[in-house]
Amino acid sequence: MFDATTPPMPLSLDAVTLTLPSAAGPVEILRGVSLTVEPGERVAVVGPSGSGKSSLIAVAAGLEQPTSGTVRLFGKDLGALGEDGRAKLRRGKAALVFQSFHLLPNMTAEENVAAPMEIAGWSTAGKVARDWLARVGLSERLRHYPHQLSGGEQQRVALARALAVQPELLFADEPTGNLDSANAGSVADLMFELVAETGAALVLVTHDPALAARADRQITMGGGKVVDAA
C-alpha cells in the first residue's frame, strides 16, 4: 500500500537518451539510461572518458534536457518544467559541485557560500555561510577571494556552498579531479563526512576507483549506456 508520508525518491531516470548535434552529424551521448537513487544513498558513476558520465549528471540535475525518456527529481517530471521551474525545484533540494569549482571570482569565500541562500531569501545567510566555512576548516579564509585560495580550499568553499542550503541530493562531478592526491583525499573525506551528517543522497562522478569504492553502489557507464549497476 502506498504510504503518503514516504518521501519521493530523489532521482529516477527512465529510458533517457541525449543526442547532440555536431559537425559530423548527430551524436548519441546517452542511450536508454535508466536508474534510481534512494534517499540518503551514495551512488558512484564510473566509466571511461566519453562514456556519458558528466552528461548524465547534467540531465539528472535538469541542466540539460534529454532527447527522450523521463527524468524525475523528487518525484517531479523535469520534462514538464521550464528552465525556471527546474531551477526552482533544485533550489534548496539539490546542489552541485564541479571539478572546476565554479566559484564567483569577484566574491569572497563567505559571499560565495552565502549567495544561494540570499537568492532563496534566507535572513541568516551570512551566519550560516560562516558556520559552514568553519566546518570545512576555512574560518580564517572568509574574506579571501578564489584567486587567493588553493585548489583544495576552493573546493572546500564549493562544498560548503552546496551543503549550506541543506540539500536532499548532492551531485558531484569529478570533485577531486583538479586536486593533488593529498587535497583530493582530504576533500573526499570531508564530502563523505558531511553527506553522512546531513543525510543527503549523493551522485558522484569519478575516475578514482578508491573514491568510487566508498559509495554504497557503483554504476558503470560505457558508450552512453549503463553497463553495470552493482
Coordinates of N, CA and C in Angstrom, one line a residue:
M1 N 0.9 -1.2 0.0 CA 0.0 0.0 0.0 C 0.9 1.2 0.0
F2 N 0.5 2.2 -0.8 CA 1.3 3.5 -0.9 C 1.2 4.3 0.4
D3 N 2.3 4.7 1.0 CA 2.3 5.5 2.2 C 2.5 6.9 1.8
A4 N 1.6 7.8 2.0 CA 1.6 9.2 1.6 C 2.7 9.9 2.3
T5 N 3.2 9.4 3.4 CA 4.3 10.0 4.2 C 5.7 9.7 3.7
T6 N 5.8 8.7 2.8 CA 7.0 8.3 2.2 C 7.6 9.4 1.3
P7 N 8.8 9.9 1.6 CA 9.4 11.0 0.8 C 9.6 10.5 -0.6
P8 N 9.4 11.3 -1.6 CA 9.7 10.9 -3.0 C 11.1 10.5 -3.2
M9 N 11.4 9.6 -4.2 CA 12.7 9.2 -4.5 C 13.5 10.4 -5.0
P10 N 14.7 10.7 -4.5 CA 15.4 11.8 -5.0 C 15.6 11.9 -6.5
L11 N 15.9 10.7 -7.1 CA 16.2 10.8 -8.6 C 15.8 9.5 -9.2
S12 N 15.1 9.6 -10.4 CA 14.9 8.4 -11.2 C 15.0 8.8 -12.7
L13 N 15.6 8.0 -13.5 CA 15.7 8.2 -14.9 C 15.1 6.9 -15.6
D14 N 14.3 7.1 -16.6 CA 13.7 6.0 -17.3 C 13.9 6.2 -18.8
A15 N 14.7 5.3 -19.4 CA 15.0 5.2 -20.8 C 15.4 6.6 -21.4
V16 N 16.3 7.2 -20.7 CA 16.7 8.6 -21.1 C 17.8 8.5 -22.2
T17 N 17.5 9.3 -23.2 CA 18.5 9.5 -24.3 C 18.9 10.9 -24.4
L18 N 20.1 11.2 -24.9 CA 20.5 12.5 -25.2 C 21.3 12.5 -26.5
T19 N 20.8 13.2 -27.5 CA 21.5 13.3 -28.8 C 21.8 14.8 -29.1
L20 N 23.1 15.0 -29.4 CA 23.5 16.4 -29.6 C 24.1 16.6 -31.0
P21 N 23.9 17.7 -31.6 CA 24.4 18.0 -33.0 C 25.9 18.1 -32.9
S22 N 26.6 17.8 -34.0 CA 28.0 18.0 -34.2 C 28.3 18.3 -35.7
A23 N 29.5 18.7 -36.0 CA 29.8 19.0 -37.4 C 29.7 17.7 -38.2
A24 N 29.9 16.5 -37.6 CA 29.9 15.3 -38.3 C 28.5 14.6 -38.3
G25 N 27.5 15.4 -37.7 CA 26.2 14.8 -37.6 C 25.8 14.6 -36.1
P26 N 24.6 14.1 -35.9 CA 24.1 13.9 -34.5 C 24.9 12.8 -33.8
V27 N 25.2 13.1 -32.5 CA 26.0 12.2 -31.7 C 25.1 11.7 -30.5
E28 N 25.0 10.4 -30.3 CA 24.2 9.9 -29.2 C 25.1 9.9 -28.0
I29 N 24.8 10.7 -27.0 CA 25.6 10.8 -25.8 C 25.1 9.9 -24.7
L30 N 23.8 9.8 -24.5 CA 23.1 8.9 -23.6 C 22.1 8.0 -24.4
R31 N 22.2 6.7 -24.1 CA 21.3 5.8 -24.9 C 20.5 4.9 -24.0
G32 N 19.3 5.3 -23.7 CA 18.4 4.5 -22.9 C 18.9 4.2 -21.5
V33 N 19.2 5.3 -20.8 CA 19.7 5.2 -19.4 C 18.6 5.1 -18.4
S34 N 18.5 4.1 -17.6 CA 17.5 4.0 -16.5 C 18.3 3.8 -15.2
L35 N 17.9 4.5 -14.2 CA 18.5 4.3 -12.8 C 17.6 5.0 -11.8
T36 N 17.8 4.6 -10.5 CA 17.2 5.3 -9.4 C 18.2 5.6 -8.3
V37 N 17.9 6.6 -7.5 CA 18.7 6.9 -6.3 C 17.8 7.0 -5.2
E38 N 18.0 6.2 -4.1 CA 17.2 6.3 -2.9 C 17.6 7.4 -2.0
P39 N 16.7 7.8 -1.1 CA 17.0 8.8 -0.1 C 18.3 8.4 0.7
G40 N 19.2 9.3 0.8 CA 20.4 9.0 1.6 C 21.4 8.1 0.9
E41 N 21.1 7.6 -0.2 CA 22.0 6.6 -0.9 C 23.2 7.3 -1.6
R42 N 24.3 6.7 -1.5 CA 25.5 7.3 -2.1 C 25.9 6.4 -3.3
V43 N 25.8 7.0 -4.5 CA 26.0 6.3 -5.8 C 27.2 6.9 -6.5
A44 N 28.1 6.1 -6.9 CA 29.2 6.5 -7.8 C 29.0 6.1 -9.2
V45 N 29.2 7.0 -10.1 CA 29.1 6.8 -11.6 C 30.5 6.7 -12.1
V46 N 30.9 5.6 -12.7 CA 32.2 5.4 -13.2 C 32.2 5.0 -14.7
G47 N 33.3 5.0 -15.3 CA 33.4 4.6 -16.7 C 34.5 5.4 -17.4
P48 N 34.9 5.0 -18.6 CA 35.9 5.8 -19.3 C 35.5 7.1 -19.8
S49 N 36.4 8.0 -20.1 CA 36.1 9.3 -20.7 C 35.3 9.1 -21.9
G50 N 34.3 10.0 -22.0 CA 33.4 9.9 -23.2 C 32.2 8.9 -23.1
S51 N 32.1 8.3 -21.9 CA 31.1 7.3 -21.7 C 29.7 7.9 -21.3
G52 N 29.7 9.2 -21.1 CA 28.4 9.9 -20.8 C 28.2 10.3 -19.3
K53 N 29.2 10.1 -18.5 CA 29.0 10.3 -17.1 C 28.6 11.8 -16.7
S54 N 29.4 12.8 -17.2 CA 29.0 14.1 -16.9 C 27.7 14.6 -17.6
S55 N 27.4 14.0 -18.8 CA 26.1 14.3 -19.4 C 25.0 13.7 -18.6
L56 N 25.2 12.6 -18.0 CA 24.2 12.0 -17.1 C 23.9 13.0 -15.9
I57 N 24.9 13.5 -15.3 CA 24.7 14.5 -14.2 C 24.0 15.7 -14.7
A58 N 24.3 16.2 -15.9 CA 23.7 17.4 -16.4 C 22.2 17.2 -16.7
V59 N 21.9 16.0 -17.2 CA 20.5 15.7 -17.5 C 19.7 15.4 -16.2
A60 N 20.3 14.7 -15.3 CA 19.7 14.3 -14.0 C 19.4 15.6 -13.2
A61 N 20.3 16.6 -13.2 CA 20.1 17.8 -12.5 C 19.2 18.8 -13.2
G62 N 18.8 18.5 -14.4 CA 17.9 19.4 -15.1 C 18.7 20.6 -15.8
L63 N 20.0 20.4 -15.9 CA 20.8 21.4 -16.6 C 20.8 21.2 -18.1
E64 N 20.5 20.0 -18.5 CA 20.4 19.7 -20.0 C 19.1 18.9 -20.1
Q65 N 18.3 19.2 -21.2 CA 17.1 18.4 -21.4 C 17.4 17.2 -22.2
P66 N 16.9 16.0 -21.8 CA 17.1 14.8 -22.6 C 16.3 14.9 -23.9
T67 N 16.8 14.1 -24.9 CA 16.1 14.0 -26.2 C 14.8 13.2 -26.0
S68 N 14.9 12.1 -25.2 CA 13.7 11.3 -24.9 C 13.8 10.7 -23.5
G69 N 12.8 10.1 -23.1 CA 12.8 9.5 -21.7 C 12.3 10.4 -20.7
T70 N 12.3 10.0 -19.4 CA 11.8 10.7 -18.3 C 12.8 10.8 -17.2
V71 N 13.0 12.1 -16.7 CA 13.8 12.3 -15.5 C 12.9 12.9 -14.4
R72 N 12.9 12.2 -13.3 CA 12.1 12.7 -12.2 C 13.1 13.1 -11.0
L73 N 13.0 14.3 -10.6 CA 13.7 14.8 -9.5 C 12.8 15.1 -8.3
F74 N 12.9 14.3 -7.2 CA 12.0 14.4 -6.1 C 10.5 14.2 -6.6
G75 N 10.3 13.3 -7.5 CA 9.0 12.9 -7.9 C 8.4 13.8 -9.0
K76 N 9.1 14.9 -9.4 CA 8.7 15.8 -10.4 C 9.3 15.5 -11.7
D77 N 8.5 15.5 -12.8 CA 8.9 15.2 -14.1 C 9.6 16.5 -14.6
L78 N 10.9 16.5 -14.8 CA 11.6 17.7 -15.3 C 11.2 18.1 -16.7
G79 N 10.7 17.1 -17.5 CA 10.3 17.5 -18.8 C 9.0 18.3 -18.8
A80 N 8.3 18.4 -17.7 CA 7.1 19.2 -17.7 C 7.4 20.6 -17.1
L81 N 8.6 20.8 -16.8 CA 9.0 22.1 -16.2 C 9.9 22.9 -17.2
G82 N 9.7 24.2 -17.2 CA 10.6 25.1 -17.9 C 11.9 25.3 -17.2
E83 N 12.8 26.1 -17.7 CA 14.1 26.3 -17.1 C 14.0 26.9 -15.7
D84 N 13.1 27.9 -15.6 CA 12.8 28.5 -14.3 C 12.3 27.5 -13.3
G85 N 11.4 26.6 -13.8 CA 10.7 25.6 -12.9 C 11.8 24.6 -12.4
R86 N 12.7 24.2 -13.3 CA 13.7 23.3 -12.9 C 14.7 23.9 -11.9
A87 N 15.0 25.2 -12.1 CA 15.9 25.9 -11.1 C 15.2 26.0 -9.8
K88 N 13.9 26.3 -9.8 CA 13.2 26.5 -8.5 C 13.1 25.1 -7.8
L89 N 12.9 24.0 -8.5 CA 12.9 22.7 -7.9 C 14.2 22.3 -7.3
R90 N 15.3 22.7 -8.0 CA 16.6 22.4 -7.4 C 16.9 23.2 -6.2
R91 N 16.5 24.4 -6.1 CA 16.8 25.3 -5.1 C 16.4 24.8 -3.7
G92 N 17.4 24.5 -2.9 CA 17.1 24.1 -1.5 C 17.0 22.6 -1.4
K93 N 16.9 21.8 -2.6 CA 16.7 20.4 -2.6 C 17.8 19.6 -3.2
A94 N 18.4 20.2 -4.2 CA 19.6 19.6 -4.9 C 20.7 20.6 -5.1
A95 N 21.9 20.2 -5.0 CA 23.1 21.1 -5.2 C 24.1 20.4 -6.0
L96 N 25.0 21.2 -6.5 CA 26.0 20.6 -7.4 C 27.4 21.1 -7.0
V97 N 28.4 20.2 -7.2 CA 29.8 20.5 -7.0 C 30.5 20.0 -8.3
F98 N 31.4 20.9 -8.8 CA 32.0 20.6 -10.1 C 33.5 20.5 -9.9
Q99 N 34.2 19.8 -10.9 CA 35.6 19.7 -10.9 C 36.3 21.0 -10.9
S100 N 35.8 22.0 -11.6 CA 36.4 23.3 -11.8 C 35.9 24.4 -10.8
F101 N 35.3 23.9 -9.7 CA 34.9 24.7 -8.5 C 33.7 25.7 -8.8
H102 N 33.8 26.5 -9.9 CA 32.7 27.4 -10.3 C 32.4 28.4 -9.2
L103 N 33.4 28.9 -8.6 CA 33.2 30.0 -7.6 C 33.1 31.3 -8.4
L104 N 32.4 32.3 -7.8 CA 32.3 33.6 -8.5 C 33.6 34.4 -8.1
P105 N 34.4 34.8 -9.1 CA 35.7 35.3 -8.8 C 35.7 36.7 -8.1
N106 N 34.6 37.4 -8.2 CA 34.5 38.8 -7.6 C 33.9 38.7 -6.2
M107 N 33.7 37.5 -5.7 CA 33.1 37.4 -4.3 C 34.1 36.6 -3.4
T108 N 34.0 37.0 -2.1 CA 34.9 36.3 -1.2 C 34.3 34.9 -0.9
A109 N 35.0 34.1 -0.1 CA 34.6 32.8 0.2 C 33.2 32.9 0.9
E110 N 33.1 33.8 1.9 CA 31.8 33.9 2.6 C 30.7 34.3 1.7
E111 N 31.0 35.3 0.8 CA 29.9 35.7 -0.2 C 29.5 34.6 -1.1
N112 N 30.5 33.8 -1.6 CA 30.2 32.7 -2.5 C 29.2 31.7 -1.8
V113 N 29.5 31.4 -0.5 CA 28.7 30.4 0.2 C 27.3 31.0 0.5
A114 N 27.3 32.3 0.8 CA 26.0 32.9 1.2 C 25.1 33.2 0.0
A115 N 25.7 33.3 -1.2 CA 24.9 33.7 -2.4 C 23.6 32.9 -2.6
P116 N 23.7 31.6 -2.7 CA 22.5 30.8 -3.0 C 21.4 31.0 -1.9
M117 N 21.8 31.1 -0.6 CA 20.9 31.4 0.4 C 20.3 32.7 0.4
E118 N 21.0 33.7 0.0 CA 20.5 35.1 -0.2 C 19.5 35.1 -1.3
I119 N 19.7 34.4 -2.4 CA 18.8 34.3 -3.5 C 17.5 33.7 -3.1
A120 N 17.6 32.7 -2.2 CA 16.4 32.0 -1.6 C 15.7 32.8 -0.5
G121 N 16.3 33.9 -0.1 CA 15.7 34.8 0.9 C 16.0 34.5 2.3
W122 N 17.1 33.7 2.5 CA 17.5 33.4 3.9 C 18.0 34.7 4.6
S123 N 17.4 35.1 5.7 CA 17.9 36.2 6.5 C 19.2 35.9 7.3
T124 N 19.5 34.6 7.4 CA 20.6 34.2 8.2 C 21.8 33.7 7.3
A125 N 21.7 34.1 6.0 CA 22.7 33.6 5.0 C 24.2 33.8 5.5
G126 N 24.5 35.0 5.9 CA 25.9 35.3 6.3 C 26.3 34.4 7.5
K127 N 25.5 34.3 8.5 CA 25.9 33.5 9.6 C 26.0 32.0 9.2
V128 N 25.1 31.5 8.5 CA 25.2 30.1 8.0 C 26.4 29.9 7.2
A129 N 26.7 30.8 6.3 CA 27.9 30.7 5.5 C 29.2 30.7 6.4
R130 N 29.3 31.5 7.4 CA 30.4 31.5 8.2 C 30.5 30.2 9.0
D131 N 29.4 29.7 9.5 CA 29.4 28.4 10.2 C 29.9 27.3 9.3
W132 N 29.4 27.2 8.0 CA 29.8 26.2 7.1 C 31.3 26.3 6.7
L133 N 31.8 27.5 6.6 CA 33.2 27.6 6.3 C 34.0 27.2 7.4
A134 N 33.6 27.4 8.6 CA 34.3 26.8 9.8 C 34.3 25.3 9.8
R135 N 33.1 24.7 9.4 CA 33.0 23.3 9.3 C 34.0 22.6 8.3
V136 N 34.3 23.4 7.3 CA 35.2 22.8 6.3 C 36.6 23.4 6.5
G137 N 36.9 24.0 7.7 CA 38.2 24.4 8.0 C 38.7 25.6 7.4
L138 N 37.8 26.5 7.1 CA 38.2 27.8 6.4 C 37.8 29.0 7.1
S139 N 37.7 29.0 8.4 CA 37.2 30.1 9.2 C 38.2 31.3 9.1
E140 N 39.4 31.0 8.7 CA 40.4 32.1 8.5 C 40.5 32.6 7.1
R141 N 39.6 32.1 6.2 CA 39.6 32.5 4.8 C 38.3 33.1 4.4
L142 N 37.5 33.6 5.3 CA 36.2 34.2 5.0 C 36.3 35.3 4.0
R143 N 37.3 36.2 4.1 CA 37.4 37.4 3.3 C 38.3 37.2 2.1
H144 N 38.8 36.0 1.8 CA 39.6 35.7 0.7 C 38.8 35.4 -0.6
Y145 N 39.4 35.9 -1.7 CA 38.7 35.7 -3.0 C 39.3 34.4 -3.6
P146 N 38.6 33.8 -4.5 CA 39.0 32.5 -5.1 C 40.5 32.5 -5.5
H147 N 41.0 33.5 -6.2 CA 42.3 33.5 -6.6 C 43.4 33.5 -5.5
Q148 N 42.9 33.8 -4.3 CA 43.8 33.8 -3.1 C 43.7 32.5 -2.4
L149 N 43.0 31.5 -2.9 CA 42.8 30.2 -2.3 C 43.5 29.1 -3.1
S150 N 43.9 28.1 -2.5 CA 44.5 26.9 -3.2 C 43.3 26.2 -3.8
G151 N 43.6 25.2 -4.7 CA 42.6 24.4 -5.3 C 41.8 23.6 -4.3
G152 N 42.5 23.1 -3.3 CA 41.7 22.3 -2.2 C 40.8 23.3 -1.4
E153 N 41.3 24.5 -1.1 CA 40.5 25.4 -0.4 C 39.3 25.9 -1.2
Q154 N 39.5 26.1 -2.5 CA 38.3 26.4 -3.4 C 37.3 25.3 -3.4
Q155 N 37.7 24.1 -3.4 CA 36.7 23.0 -3.5 C 36.0 22.9 -2.1
R156 N 36.7 23.2 -1.0 CA 36.0 23.2 0.3 C 35.0 24.3 0.3
V157 N 35.3 25.5 -0.3 CA 34.3 26.5 -0.4 C 33.1 26.1 -1.2
A158 N 33.4 25.4 -2.3 CA 32.3 24.9 -3.2 C 31.4 23.9 -2.4
L159 N 32.1 23.0 -1.6 CA 31.3 22.0 -0.8 C 30.4 22.7 0.2
A160 N 31.0 23.7 0.9 CA 30.2 24.5 1.9 C 29.0 25.2 1.2
R161 N 29.3 25.8 0.0 CA 28.2 26.4 -0.7 C 27.1 25.5 -1.0
A162 N 27.5 24.3 -1.5 CA 26.5 23.3 -1.9 C 25.7 22.7 -0.7
L163 N 26.3 22.5 0.4 CA 25.7 21.8 1.5 C 25.0 22.8 2.5
A164 N 25.4 24.0 2.5 CA 24.8 25.0 3.4 C 23.3 25.1 3.2
V165 N 22.8 24.9 2.0 CA 21.4 25.0 1.8 C 20.6 23.8 2.2
Q166 N 21.3 22.8 2.8 CA 20.7 21.6 3.3 C 20.0 20.8 2.2
P167 N 20.7 20.5 1.1 CA 20.0 19.8 0.0 C 19.7 18.3 0.4
E168 N 18.8 17.7 -0.2 CA 18.5 16.3 -0.1 C 19.3 15.5 -1.0
L169 N 19.9 16.1 -2.1 CA 20.6 15.4 -3.1 C 21.8 16.3 -3.5
L170 N 23.0 15.7 -3.5 CA 24.2 16.4 -3.9 C 24.8 15.7 -5.2
F171 N 24.9 16.4 -6.3 CA 25.6 15.9 -7.5 C 27.0 16.4 -7.4
A172 N 28.0 15.5 -7.6 CA 29.4 15.9 -7.5 C 30.1 15.3 -8.8
D173 N 30.5 16.2 -9.7 CA 31.1 15.8 -10.9 C 32.6 15.9 -10.9
E174 N 33.3 14.8 -10.7 CA 34.7 14.8 -10.5 C 35.2 15.8 -9.5
P175 N 34.7 15.8 -8.3 CA 35.0 16.9 -7.3 C 36.5 16.9 -6.9
T176 N 37.2 15.8 -7.1 CA 38.6 15.8 -6.8 C 39.6 15.8 -8.0
G177 N 39.0 16.0 -9.2 CA 39.7 15.8 -10.4 C 40.8 16.8 -10.6
N178 N 40.7 18.0 -10.1 CA 41.7 19.1 -10.3 C 42.6 19.2 -9.1
L179 N 42.6 18.2 -8.2 CA 43.4 18.4 -6.9 C 44.5 17.3 -6.9
D180 N 45.6 17.7 -6.2 CA 46.7 16.7 -6.0 C 46.2 15.7 -5.0
S181 N 46.9 14.6 -4.8 CA 46.5 13.4 -4.1 C 46.1 13.8 -2.6
A182 N 46.9 14.6 -2.0 CA 46.7 14.9 -0.6 C 45.4 15.7 -0.5
N183 N 45.2 16.7 -1.3 CA 44.0 17.5 -1.2 C 42.8 16.7 -1.7
A184 N 43.0 15.9 -2.7 CA 41.9 15.0 -3.1 C 41.4 14.1 -2.0
G185 N 42.3 13.5 -1.3 CA 41.9 12.7 -0.2 C 41.2 13.5 0.9
S186 N 41.7 14.7 1.2 CA 41.1 15.5 2.3 C 39.7 15.9 1.9
V187 N 39.5 16.4 0.6 CA 38.2 16.8 0.2 C 37.2 15.7 0.1
A188 N 37.7 14.5 -0.3 CA 36.8 13.3 -0.4 C 36.3 12.9 1.0
D189 N 37.3 12.9 2.0 CA 36.9 12.6 3.4 C 35.8 13.6 3.8
L190 N 36.0 14.8 3.6 CA 35.1 15.9 4.0 C 33.7 15.7 3.4
M191 N 33.7 15.4 2.1 CA 32.5 15.3 1.4 C 31.6 14.2 1.9
F192 N 32.3 13.0 2.1 CA 31.5 11.8 2.6 C 31.1 12.1 4.1
E193 N 31.9 12.7 4.8 CA 31.6 13.0 6.2 C 30.4 14.0 6.3
L194 N 30.4 15.0 5.5 CA 29.3 16.0 5.5 C 28.0 15.4 5.0
V195 N 28.1 14.6 3.9 CA 26.9 14.0 3.3 C 26.3 13.1 4.4
A196 N 27.1 12.3 5.1 CA 26.6 11.4 6.1 C 25.9 12.2 7.2
E197 N 26.5 13.3 7.6 CA 25.9 14.2 8.7 C 24.6 14.7 8.3
T198 N 24.5 15.2 7.0 CA 23.2 15.9 6.6 C 22.2 14.9 6.1
G199 N 22.6 13.7 5.8 CA 21.6 12.7 5.3 C 21.3 12.8 3.8
A200 N 22.0 13.7 3.1 CA 21.8 13.9 1.7 C 22.2 12.7 0.9
A201 N 21.4 12.4 -0.2 CA 21.9 11.4 -1.2 C 23.0 12.0 -2.0
L202 N 23.8 11.2 -2.6 CA 25.0 11.6 -3.3 C 25.1 10.9 -4.6
V203 N 25.2 11.6 -5.7 CA 25.5 11.1 -7.0 C 26.9 11.6 -7.4
L204 N 27.9 10.7 -7.4 CA 29.3 11.1 -7.6 C 29.8 10.5 -8.9
V205 N 30.3 11.4 -9.8 CA 31.0 11.0 -11.0 C 32.5 11.1 -10.7
T206 N 33.2 10.0 -10.9 CA 34.7 10.0 -10.6 C 35.4 8.9 -11.4
H207 N 36.7 9.3 -11.7 CA 37.6 8.3 -12.3 C 38.4 7.5 -11.3
D208 N 38.3 7.9 -10.0 CA 39.1 7.4 -9.0 C 38.4 6.1 -8.4
P209 N 39.0 4.9 -8.6 CA 38.4 3.7 -8.1 C 38.3 3.7 -6.6
A210 N 39.3 4.3 -5.9 CA 39.2 4.3 -4.4 C 38.1 5.2 -3.9
L211 N 37.8 6.3 -4.6 CA 36.7 7.2 -4.2 C 35.4 6.5 -4.5
A212 N 35.3 5.9 -5.7 CA 34.1 5.2 -6.1 C 33.7 4.1 -5.1
A213 N 34.8 3.4 -4.6 CA 34.5 2.3 -3.7 C 33.9 2.7 -2.3
R214 N 34.0 4.0 -2.0 CA 33.4 4.5 -0.8 C 31.9 4.6 -0.9
A215 N 31.3 4.6 -2.1 CA 29.9 4.7 -2.3 C 29.2 3.4 -1.9
D216 N 27.9 3.5 -1.7 CA 27.0 2.3 -1.4 C 26.9 1.5 -2.7
R217 N 27.0 2.1 -3.8 CA 26.7 1.4 -5.1 C 27.5 2.1 -6.2
Q218 N 27.9 1.3 -7.2 CA 28.6 1.9 -8.4 C 27.8 1.6 -9.6
I219 N 27.6 2.6 -10.5 CA 27.0 2.5 -11.8 C 28.1 2.7 -12.8
T220 N 28.3 1.7 -13.7 CA 29.4 1.8 -14.7 C 28.7 2.2 -16.0
M221 N 29.3 3.3 -16.6 CA 28.8 3.7 -17.9 C 29.8 3.2 -19.0
G222 N 29.2 3.0 -20.2 CA 30.0 2.7 -21.3 C 29.3 2.9 -22.6
G223 N 29.8 3.8 -23.5 CA 29.1 4.0 -24.7 C 27.8 4.7 -24.6
G224 N 27.6 5.5 -23.5 CA 26.3 6.2 -23.3 C 25.3 5.3 -22.6
K225 N 25.6 4.1 -22.2 CA 24.7 3.2 -21.6 C 25.2 2.8 -20.2
V226 N 24.2 2.3 -19.3 CA 24.6 1.7 -18.1 C 25.0 0.2 -18.4
V227 N 26.2 -0.1 -18.2 CA 26.7 -1.5 -18.5 C 26.7 -2.4 -17.2
D228 N 26.7 -1.7 -16.0 CA 26.7 -2.5 -14.8 C 26.2 -1.6 -13.7
A229 N 25.4 -2.1 -12.8 CA 24.8 -1.3 -11.7 C 24.9 -2.1 -10.4
A230 N 26.1 -2.5 -10.1 CA 26.4 -3.3 -8.9 C 25.9 -2.7 -7.6

